MMTF fields as JSON, N, C-alpha, C and O atoms, coordinates in Angstrom:
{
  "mmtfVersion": "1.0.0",
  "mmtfProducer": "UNKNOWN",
  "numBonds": 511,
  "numAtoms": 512,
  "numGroups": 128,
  "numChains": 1,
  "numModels": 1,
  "chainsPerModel": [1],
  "groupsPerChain": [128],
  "chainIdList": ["A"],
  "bondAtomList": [4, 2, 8, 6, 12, 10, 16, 14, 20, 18, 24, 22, 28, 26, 32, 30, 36, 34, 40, 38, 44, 42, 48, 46, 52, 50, 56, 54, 60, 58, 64, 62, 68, 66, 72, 70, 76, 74, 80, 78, 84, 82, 88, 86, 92, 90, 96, 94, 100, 98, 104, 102, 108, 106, 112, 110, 116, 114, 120, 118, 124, 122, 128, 126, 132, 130, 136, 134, 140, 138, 144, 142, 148, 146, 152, 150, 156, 154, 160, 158, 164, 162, 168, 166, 172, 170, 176, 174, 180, 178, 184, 182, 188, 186, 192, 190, 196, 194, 200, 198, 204, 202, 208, 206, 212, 210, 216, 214, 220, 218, 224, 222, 228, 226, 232, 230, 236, 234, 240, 238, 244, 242, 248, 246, 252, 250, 256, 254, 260, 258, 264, 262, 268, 266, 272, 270, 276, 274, 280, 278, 284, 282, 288, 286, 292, 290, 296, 294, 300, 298, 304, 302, 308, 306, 312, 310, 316, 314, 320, 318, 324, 322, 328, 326, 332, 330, 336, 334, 340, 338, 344, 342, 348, 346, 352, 350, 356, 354, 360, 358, 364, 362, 368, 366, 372, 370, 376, 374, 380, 378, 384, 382, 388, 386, 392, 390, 396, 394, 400, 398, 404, 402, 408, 406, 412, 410, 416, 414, 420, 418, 424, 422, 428, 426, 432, 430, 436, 434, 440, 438, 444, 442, 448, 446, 452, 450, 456, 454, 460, 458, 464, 462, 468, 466, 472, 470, 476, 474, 480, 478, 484, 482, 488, 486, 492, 490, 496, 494, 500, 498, 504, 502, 508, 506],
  "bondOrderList": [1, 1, 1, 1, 1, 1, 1, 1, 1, 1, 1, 1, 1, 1, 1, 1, 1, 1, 1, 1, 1, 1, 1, 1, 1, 1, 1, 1, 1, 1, 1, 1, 1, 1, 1, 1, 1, 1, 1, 1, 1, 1, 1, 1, 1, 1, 1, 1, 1, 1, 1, 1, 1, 1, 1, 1, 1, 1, 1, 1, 1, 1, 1, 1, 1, 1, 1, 1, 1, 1, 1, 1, 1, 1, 1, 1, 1, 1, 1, 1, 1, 1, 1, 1, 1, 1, 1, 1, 1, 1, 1, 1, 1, 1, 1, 1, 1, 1, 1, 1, 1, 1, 1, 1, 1, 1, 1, 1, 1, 1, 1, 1, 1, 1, 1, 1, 1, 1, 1, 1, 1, 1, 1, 1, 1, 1, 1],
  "groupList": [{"groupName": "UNK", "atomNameList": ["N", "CA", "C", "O"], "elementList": ["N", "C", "C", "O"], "formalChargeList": [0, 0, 0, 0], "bondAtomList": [1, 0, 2, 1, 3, 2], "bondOrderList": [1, 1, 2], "singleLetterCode": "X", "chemCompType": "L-PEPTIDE LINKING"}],
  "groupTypeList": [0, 0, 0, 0, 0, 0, 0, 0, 0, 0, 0, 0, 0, 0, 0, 0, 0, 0, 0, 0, 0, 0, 0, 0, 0, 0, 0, 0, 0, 0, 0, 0, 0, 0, 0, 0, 0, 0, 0, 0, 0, 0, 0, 0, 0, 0, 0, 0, 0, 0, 0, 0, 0, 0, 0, 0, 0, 0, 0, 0, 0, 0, 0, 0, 0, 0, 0, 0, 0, 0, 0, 0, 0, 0, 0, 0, 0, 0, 0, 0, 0, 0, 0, 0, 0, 0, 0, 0, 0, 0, 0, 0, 0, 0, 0, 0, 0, 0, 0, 0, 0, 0, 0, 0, 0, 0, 0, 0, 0, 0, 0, 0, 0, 0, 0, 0, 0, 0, 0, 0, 0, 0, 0, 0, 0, 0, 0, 0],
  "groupIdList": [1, 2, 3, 4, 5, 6, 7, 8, 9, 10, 11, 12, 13, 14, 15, 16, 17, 18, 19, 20, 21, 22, 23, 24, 25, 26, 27, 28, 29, 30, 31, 32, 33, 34, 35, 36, 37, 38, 39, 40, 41, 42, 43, 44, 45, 46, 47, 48, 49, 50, 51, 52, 53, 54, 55, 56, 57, 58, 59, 60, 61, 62, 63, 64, 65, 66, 67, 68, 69, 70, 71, 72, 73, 74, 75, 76, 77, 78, 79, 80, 81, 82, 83, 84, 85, 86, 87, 88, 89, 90, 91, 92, 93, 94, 95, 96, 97, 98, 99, 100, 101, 102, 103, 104, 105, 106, 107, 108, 109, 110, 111, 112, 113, 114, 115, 116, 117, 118, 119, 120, 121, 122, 123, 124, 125, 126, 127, 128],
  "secStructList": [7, 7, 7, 1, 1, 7, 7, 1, 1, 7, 7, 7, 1, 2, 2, 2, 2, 2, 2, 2, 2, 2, 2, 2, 2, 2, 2, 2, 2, 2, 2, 2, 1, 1, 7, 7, 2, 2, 2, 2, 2, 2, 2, 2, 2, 2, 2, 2, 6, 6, 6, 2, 2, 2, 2, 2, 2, 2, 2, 2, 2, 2, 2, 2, 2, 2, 2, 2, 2, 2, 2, 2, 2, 2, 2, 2, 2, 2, 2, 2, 2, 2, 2, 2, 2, 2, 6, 6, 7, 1, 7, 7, 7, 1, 7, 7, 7, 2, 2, 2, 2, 2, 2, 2, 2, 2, 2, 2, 2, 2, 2, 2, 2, 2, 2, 2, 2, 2, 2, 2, 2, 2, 2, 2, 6, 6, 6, 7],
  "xCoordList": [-8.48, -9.753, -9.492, -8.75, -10.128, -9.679, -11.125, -12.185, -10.981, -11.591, -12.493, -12.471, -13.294, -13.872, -13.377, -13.657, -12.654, -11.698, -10.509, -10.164, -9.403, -8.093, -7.361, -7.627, -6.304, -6.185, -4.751, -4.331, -3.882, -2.555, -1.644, -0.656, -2.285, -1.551, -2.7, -3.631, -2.355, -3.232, -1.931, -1.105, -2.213, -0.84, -0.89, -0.087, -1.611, -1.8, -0.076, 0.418, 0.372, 1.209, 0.253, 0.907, -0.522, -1.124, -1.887, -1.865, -2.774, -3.086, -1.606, -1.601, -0.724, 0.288, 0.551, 0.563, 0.737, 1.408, 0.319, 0.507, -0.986, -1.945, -1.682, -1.566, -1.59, -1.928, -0.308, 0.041, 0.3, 2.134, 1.549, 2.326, 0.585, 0.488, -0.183, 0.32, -1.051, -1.776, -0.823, -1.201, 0.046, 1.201, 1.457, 1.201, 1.847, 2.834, 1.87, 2.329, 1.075, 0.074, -0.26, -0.879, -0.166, -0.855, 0.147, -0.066, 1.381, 2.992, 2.677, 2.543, 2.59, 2.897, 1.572, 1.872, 0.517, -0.816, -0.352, -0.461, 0.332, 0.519, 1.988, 1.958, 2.678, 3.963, 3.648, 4.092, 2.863, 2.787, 0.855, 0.477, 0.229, -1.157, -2.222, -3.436, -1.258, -2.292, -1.717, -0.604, -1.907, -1.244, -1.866, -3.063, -0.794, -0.881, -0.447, -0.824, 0.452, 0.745, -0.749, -0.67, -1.491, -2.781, -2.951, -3.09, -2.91, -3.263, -2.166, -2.367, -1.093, 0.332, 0.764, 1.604, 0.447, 1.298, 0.101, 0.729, -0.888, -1.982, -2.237, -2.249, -2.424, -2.529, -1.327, -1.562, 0.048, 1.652, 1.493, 1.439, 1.46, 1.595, 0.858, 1.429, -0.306, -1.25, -0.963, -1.332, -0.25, -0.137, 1.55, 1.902, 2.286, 3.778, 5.073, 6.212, 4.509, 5.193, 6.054, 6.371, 7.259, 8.354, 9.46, 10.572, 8.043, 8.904, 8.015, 8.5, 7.164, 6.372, 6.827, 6.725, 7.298, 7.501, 9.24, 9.7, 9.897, 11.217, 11.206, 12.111, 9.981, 10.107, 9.415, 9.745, 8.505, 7.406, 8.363, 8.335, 9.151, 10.272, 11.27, 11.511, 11.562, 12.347, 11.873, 12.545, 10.364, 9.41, 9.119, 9.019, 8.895, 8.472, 9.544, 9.421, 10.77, 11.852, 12.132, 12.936, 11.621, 11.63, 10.297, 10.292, 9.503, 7.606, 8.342, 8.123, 9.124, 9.224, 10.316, 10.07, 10.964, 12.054, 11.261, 11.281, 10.747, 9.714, 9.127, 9.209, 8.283, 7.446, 8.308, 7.927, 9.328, 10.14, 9.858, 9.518, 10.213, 10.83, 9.575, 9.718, 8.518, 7.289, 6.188, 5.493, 6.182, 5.878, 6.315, 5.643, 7.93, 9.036, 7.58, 7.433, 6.941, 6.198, 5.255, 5.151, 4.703, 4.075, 4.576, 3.924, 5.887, 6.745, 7.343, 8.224, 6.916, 7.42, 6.331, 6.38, 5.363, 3.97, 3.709, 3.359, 3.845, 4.241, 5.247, 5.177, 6.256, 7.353, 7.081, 6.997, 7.013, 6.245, 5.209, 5.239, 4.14, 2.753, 3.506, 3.154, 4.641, 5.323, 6.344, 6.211, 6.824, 8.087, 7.15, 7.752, 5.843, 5.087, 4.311, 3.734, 4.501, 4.04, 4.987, 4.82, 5.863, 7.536, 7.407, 7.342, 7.313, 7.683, 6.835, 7.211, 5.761, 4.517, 5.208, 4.734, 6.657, 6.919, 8.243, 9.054, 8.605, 9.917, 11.082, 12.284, 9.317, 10.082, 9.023, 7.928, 9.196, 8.585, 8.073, 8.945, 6.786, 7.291, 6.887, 5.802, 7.596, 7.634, 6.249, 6.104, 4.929, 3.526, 2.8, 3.342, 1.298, 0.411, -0.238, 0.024, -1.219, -2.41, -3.586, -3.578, -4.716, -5.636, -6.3, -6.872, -6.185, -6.518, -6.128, -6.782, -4.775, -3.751, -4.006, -3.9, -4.435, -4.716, -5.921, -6.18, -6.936, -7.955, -7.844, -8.425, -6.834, -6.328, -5.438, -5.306, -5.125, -4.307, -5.064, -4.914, -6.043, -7.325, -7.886, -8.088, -8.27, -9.168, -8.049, -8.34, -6.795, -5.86, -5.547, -4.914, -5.723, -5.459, -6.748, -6.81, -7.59, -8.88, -9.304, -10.224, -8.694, -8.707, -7.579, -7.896, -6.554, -5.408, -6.153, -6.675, -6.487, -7.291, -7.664, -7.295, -9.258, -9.966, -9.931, -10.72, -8.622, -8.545, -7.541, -7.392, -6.967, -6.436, -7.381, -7.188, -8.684, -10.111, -10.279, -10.322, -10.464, -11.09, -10.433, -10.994, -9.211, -8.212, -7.995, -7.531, -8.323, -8.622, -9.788, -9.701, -10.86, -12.235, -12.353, -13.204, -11.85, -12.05, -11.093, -11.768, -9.727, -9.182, -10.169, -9.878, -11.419, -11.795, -12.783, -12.919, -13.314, -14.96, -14.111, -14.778, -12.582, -12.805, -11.67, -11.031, -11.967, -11.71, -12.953, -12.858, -14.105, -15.555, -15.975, -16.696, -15.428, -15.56, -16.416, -16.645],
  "yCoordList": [1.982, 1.763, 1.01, 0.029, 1.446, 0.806, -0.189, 0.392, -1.508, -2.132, -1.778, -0.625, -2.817, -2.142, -3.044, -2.983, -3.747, -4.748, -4.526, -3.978, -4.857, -4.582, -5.517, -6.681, -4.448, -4.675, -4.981, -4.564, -5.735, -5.859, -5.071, -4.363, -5.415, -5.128, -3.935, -4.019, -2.986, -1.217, -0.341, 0.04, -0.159, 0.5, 1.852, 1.927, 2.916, 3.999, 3.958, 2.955, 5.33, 5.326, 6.059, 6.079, 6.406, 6.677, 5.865, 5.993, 4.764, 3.454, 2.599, 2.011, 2.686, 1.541, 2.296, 1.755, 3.664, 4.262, 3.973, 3.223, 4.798, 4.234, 3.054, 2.994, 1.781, 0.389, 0.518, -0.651, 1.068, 1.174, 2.103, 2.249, 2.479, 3.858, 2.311, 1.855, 1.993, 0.917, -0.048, -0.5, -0.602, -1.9, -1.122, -1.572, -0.184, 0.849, 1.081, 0.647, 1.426, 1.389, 0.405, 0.518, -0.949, -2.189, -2.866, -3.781, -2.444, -2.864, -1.941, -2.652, -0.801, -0.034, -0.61, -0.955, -0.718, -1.197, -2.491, -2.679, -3.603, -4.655, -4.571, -5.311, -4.096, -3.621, -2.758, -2.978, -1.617, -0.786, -1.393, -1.14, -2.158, -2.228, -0.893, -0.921, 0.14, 1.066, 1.77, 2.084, 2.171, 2.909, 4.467, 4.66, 5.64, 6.967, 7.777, 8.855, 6.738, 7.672, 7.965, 8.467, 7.75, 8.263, 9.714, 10.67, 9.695, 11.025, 12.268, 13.319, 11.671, 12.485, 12.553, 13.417, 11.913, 11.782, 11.169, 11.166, 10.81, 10.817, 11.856, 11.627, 12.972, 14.12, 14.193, 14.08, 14.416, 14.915, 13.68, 13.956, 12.221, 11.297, 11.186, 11.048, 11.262, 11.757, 12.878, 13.047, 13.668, 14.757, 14.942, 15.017, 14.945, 15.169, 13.876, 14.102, 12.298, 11.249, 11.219, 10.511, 12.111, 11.907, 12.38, 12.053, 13.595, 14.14, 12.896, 12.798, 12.082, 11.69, 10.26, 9.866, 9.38, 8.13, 8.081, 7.15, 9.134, 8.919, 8.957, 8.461, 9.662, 9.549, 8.071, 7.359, 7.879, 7.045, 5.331, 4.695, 5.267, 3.797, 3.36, 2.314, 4.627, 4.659, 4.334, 3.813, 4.846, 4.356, 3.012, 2.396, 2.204, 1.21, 0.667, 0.247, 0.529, -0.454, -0.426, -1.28, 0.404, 0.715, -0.435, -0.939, -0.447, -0.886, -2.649, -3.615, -2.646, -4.044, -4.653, -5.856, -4.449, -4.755, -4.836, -5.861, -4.096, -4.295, -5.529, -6.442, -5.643, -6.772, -7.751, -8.619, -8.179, -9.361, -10.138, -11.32, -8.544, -9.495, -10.282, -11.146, -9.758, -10.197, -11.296, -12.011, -11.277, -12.203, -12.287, -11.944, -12.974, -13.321, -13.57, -12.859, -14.515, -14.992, -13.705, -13.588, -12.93, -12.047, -10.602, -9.927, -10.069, -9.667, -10.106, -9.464, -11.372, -12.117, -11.305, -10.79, -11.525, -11.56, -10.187, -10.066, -9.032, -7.919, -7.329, -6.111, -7.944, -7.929, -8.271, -7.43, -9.199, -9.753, -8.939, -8.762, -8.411, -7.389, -5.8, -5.252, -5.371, -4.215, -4.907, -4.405, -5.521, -5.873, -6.42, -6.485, -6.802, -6.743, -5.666, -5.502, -4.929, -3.375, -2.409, -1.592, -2.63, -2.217, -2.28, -1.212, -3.534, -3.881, -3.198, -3.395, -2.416, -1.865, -0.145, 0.798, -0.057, 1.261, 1.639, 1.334, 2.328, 3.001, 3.758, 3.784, 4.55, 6.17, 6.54, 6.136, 7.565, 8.45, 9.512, 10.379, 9.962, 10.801, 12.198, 12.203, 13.424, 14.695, 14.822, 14.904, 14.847, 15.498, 14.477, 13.741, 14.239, 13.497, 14.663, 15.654, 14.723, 15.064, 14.391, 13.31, 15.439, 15.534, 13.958, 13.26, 13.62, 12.397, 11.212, 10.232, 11.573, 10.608, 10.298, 9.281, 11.681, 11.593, 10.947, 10.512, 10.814, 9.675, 8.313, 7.431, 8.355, 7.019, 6.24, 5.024, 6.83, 7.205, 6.362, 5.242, 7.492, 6.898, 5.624, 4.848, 5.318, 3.966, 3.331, 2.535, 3.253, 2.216, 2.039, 0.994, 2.566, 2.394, 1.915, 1.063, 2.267, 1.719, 0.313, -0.379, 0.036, -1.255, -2.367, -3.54, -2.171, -2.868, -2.822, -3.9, -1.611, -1.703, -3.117, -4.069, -2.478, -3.955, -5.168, -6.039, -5.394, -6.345, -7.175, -8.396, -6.254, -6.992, -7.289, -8.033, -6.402, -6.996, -8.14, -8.891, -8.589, -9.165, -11.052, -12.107, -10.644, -11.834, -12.314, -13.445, -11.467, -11.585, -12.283, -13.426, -11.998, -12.421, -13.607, -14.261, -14.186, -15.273, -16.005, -16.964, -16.053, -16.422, -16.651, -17.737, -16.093, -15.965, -17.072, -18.125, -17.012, -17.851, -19.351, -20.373, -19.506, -20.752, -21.637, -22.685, -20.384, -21.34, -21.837, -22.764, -21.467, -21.249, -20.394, -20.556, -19.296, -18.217, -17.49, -16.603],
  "zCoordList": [-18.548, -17.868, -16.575, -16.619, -15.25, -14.201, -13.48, -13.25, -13.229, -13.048, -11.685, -11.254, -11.02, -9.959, -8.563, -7.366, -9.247, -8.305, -8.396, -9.442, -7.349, -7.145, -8.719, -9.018, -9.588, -10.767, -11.125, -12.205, -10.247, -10.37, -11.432, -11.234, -12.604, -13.892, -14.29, -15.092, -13.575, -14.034, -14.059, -13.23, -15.843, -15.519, -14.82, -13.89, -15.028, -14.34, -13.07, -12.554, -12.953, -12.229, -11.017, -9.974, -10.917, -9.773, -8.883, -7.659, -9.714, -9.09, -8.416, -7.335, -9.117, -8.719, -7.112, -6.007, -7.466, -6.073, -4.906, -3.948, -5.207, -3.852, -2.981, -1.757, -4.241, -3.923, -2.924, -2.761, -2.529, -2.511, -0.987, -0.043, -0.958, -0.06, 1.028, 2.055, 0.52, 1.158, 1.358, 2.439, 1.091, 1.7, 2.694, 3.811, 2.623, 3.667, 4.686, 5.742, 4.796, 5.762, 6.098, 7.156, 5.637, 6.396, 6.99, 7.784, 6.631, 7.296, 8.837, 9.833, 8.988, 9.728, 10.628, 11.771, 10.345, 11.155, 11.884, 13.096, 10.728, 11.444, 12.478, 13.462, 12.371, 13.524, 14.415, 15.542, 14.224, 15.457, 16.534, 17.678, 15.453, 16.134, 15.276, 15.077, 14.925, 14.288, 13.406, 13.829, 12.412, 11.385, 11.224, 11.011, 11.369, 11.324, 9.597, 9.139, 9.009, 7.953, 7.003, 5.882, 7.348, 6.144, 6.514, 5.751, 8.015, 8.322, 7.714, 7.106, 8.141, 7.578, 6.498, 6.245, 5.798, 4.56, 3.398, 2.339, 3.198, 2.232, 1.051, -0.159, 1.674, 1.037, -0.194, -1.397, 0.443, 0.178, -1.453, -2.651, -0.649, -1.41, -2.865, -3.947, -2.669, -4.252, -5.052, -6.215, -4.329, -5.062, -6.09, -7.267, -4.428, -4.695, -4.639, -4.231, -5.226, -4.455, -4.232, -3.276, -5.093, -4.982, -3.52, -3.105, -3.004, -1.595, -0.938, 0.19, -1.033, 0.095, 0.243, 1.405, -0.604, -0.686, -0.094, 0.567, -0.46, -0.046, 1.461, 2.131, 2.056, 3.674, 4.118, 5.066, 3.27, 2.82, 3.613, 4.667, 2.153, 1.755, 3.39, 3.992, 3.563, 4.919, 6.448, 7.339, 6.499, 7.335, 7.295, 8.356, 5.74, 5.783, 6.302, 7.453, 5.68, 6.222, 7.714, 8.085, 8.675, 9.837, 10.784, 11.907, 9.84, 10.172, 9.884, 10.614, 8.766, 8.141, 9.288, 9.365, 9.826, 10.912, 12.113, 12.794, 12.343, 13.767, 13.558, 14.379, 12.045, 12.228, 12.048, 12.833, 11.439, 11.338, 12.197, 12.256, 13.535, 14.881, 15.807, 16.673, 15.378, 15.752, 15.196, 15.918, 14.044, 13.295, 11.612, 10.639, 11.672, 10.267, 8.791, 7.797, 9.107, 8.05, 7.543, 6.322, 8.21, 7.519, 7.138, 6.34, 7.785, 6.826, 5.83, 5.258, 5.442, 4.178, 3.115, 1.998, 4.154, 3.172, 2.689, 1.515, 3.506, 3.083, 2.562, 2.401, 2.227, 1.725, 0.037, -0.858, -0.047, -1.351, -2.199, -3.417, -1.154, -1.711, -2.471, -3.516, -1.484, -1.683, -3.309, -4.425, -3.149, -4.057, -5.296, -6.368, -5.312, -6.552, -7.142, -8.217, -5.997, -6.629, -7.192, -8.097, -6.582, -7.063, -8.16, -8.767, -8.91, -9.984, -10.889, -12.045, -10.805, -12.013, -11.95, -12.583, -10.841, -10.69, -10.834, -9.96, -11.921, -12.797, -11.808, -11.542, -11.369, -10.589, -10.024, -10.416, -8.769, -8.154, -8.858, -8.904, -9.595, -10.119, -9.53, -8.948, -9.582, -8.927, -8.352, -7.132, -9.418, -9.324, -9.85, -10.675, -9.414, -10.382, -10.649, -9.968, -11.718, -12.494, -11.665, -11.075, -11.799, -11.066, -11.558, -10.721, -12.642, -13.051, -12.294, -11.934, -12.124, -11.381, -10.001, -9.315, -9.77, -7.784, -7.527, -6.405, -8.794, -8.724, -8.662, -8.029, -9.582, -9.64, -8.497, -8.354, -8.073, -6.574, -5.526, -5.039, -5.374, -4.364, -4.497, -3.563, -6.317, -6.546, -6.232, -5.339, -6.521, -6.164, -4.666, -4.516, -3.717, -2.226, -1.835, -0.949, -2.276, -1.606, -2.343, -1.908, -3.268, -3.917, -3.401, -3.6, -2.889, -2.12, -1.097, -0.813, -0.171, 1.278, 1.62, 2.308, 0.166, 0.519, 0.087, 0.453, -1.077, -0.996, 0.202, 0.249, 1.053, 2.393, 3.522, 4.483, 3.162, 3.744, 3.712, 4.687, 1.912, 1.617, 2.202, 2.496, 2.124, 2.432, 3.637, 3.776, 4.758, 6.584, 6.429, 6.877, 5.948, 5.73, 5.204, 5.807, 4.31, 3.366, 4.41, 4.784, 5.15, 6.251, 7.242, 7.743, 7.912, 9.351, 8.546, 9.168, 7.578, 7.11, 6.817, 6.976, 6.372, 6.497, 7.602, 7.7, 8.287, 9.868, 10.318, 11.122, 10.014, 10.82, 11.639, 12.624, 11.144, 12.332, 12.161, 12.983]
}
């Protein structure tokens, strides 16, 4: 059963991957200023992870080096978000199930906003 809030410990292998699709995208947003893989690789990823994450992993470590050099502390911080999602994940696996590619979605849009939610709760108690 998947909660209606971001669910760390969901085992679903399709939630874990989304939430994995979403680090990778918020790495690449915060190093380049804007992030493109949703457009490219969203689709591939819910469906087929295993061709999509291996291009996927290689991009990030590319996104994660850029940002080092720009700001060290929050490639920590994304570093950490990815390497705790890691951990809920075995293997790539070939295909999800149509079930899975749901789960997929609730899990990226649940990491999304909870990196919303954490800018936000940041800006309100500066006083902003």
């Amino acid at each position: 059963e998947i909660e209606m809030a971001l669910d760390t410990e969901q085992p679903s292998i399709g939630y874990q991957l989304g939430r994995l699709f979403a680090a990778f995208e918020k790495t690449q947003e915060d190093a380049n200023g804007k992030a493109t893989i949703q457009q490219s690789y969203y689709s591939a990823a819910s469906c087929s992870p295993v061709v999509a994450f291996s291009t996927l992993t290689r991009l990030n470590k590319h996104h994660l080096s850029k940002l080092e050099k720009e700001s060290y502390g929050l490639a920590v911080v994304r570093k950490k978000t990815i390497g705790e999602i890691m951990s809920h994940i075995d293997d790539f696996t070939a295909h999800l199930d149509l079930h899975e590619q749901g789960c997929f979605a609730i899990g990226y849009y649940h990491q999304m906003q909870d990196f919303f939610t954490k800018k936000e709760e940041k800006n309100n108690g500066k006083g902003e």
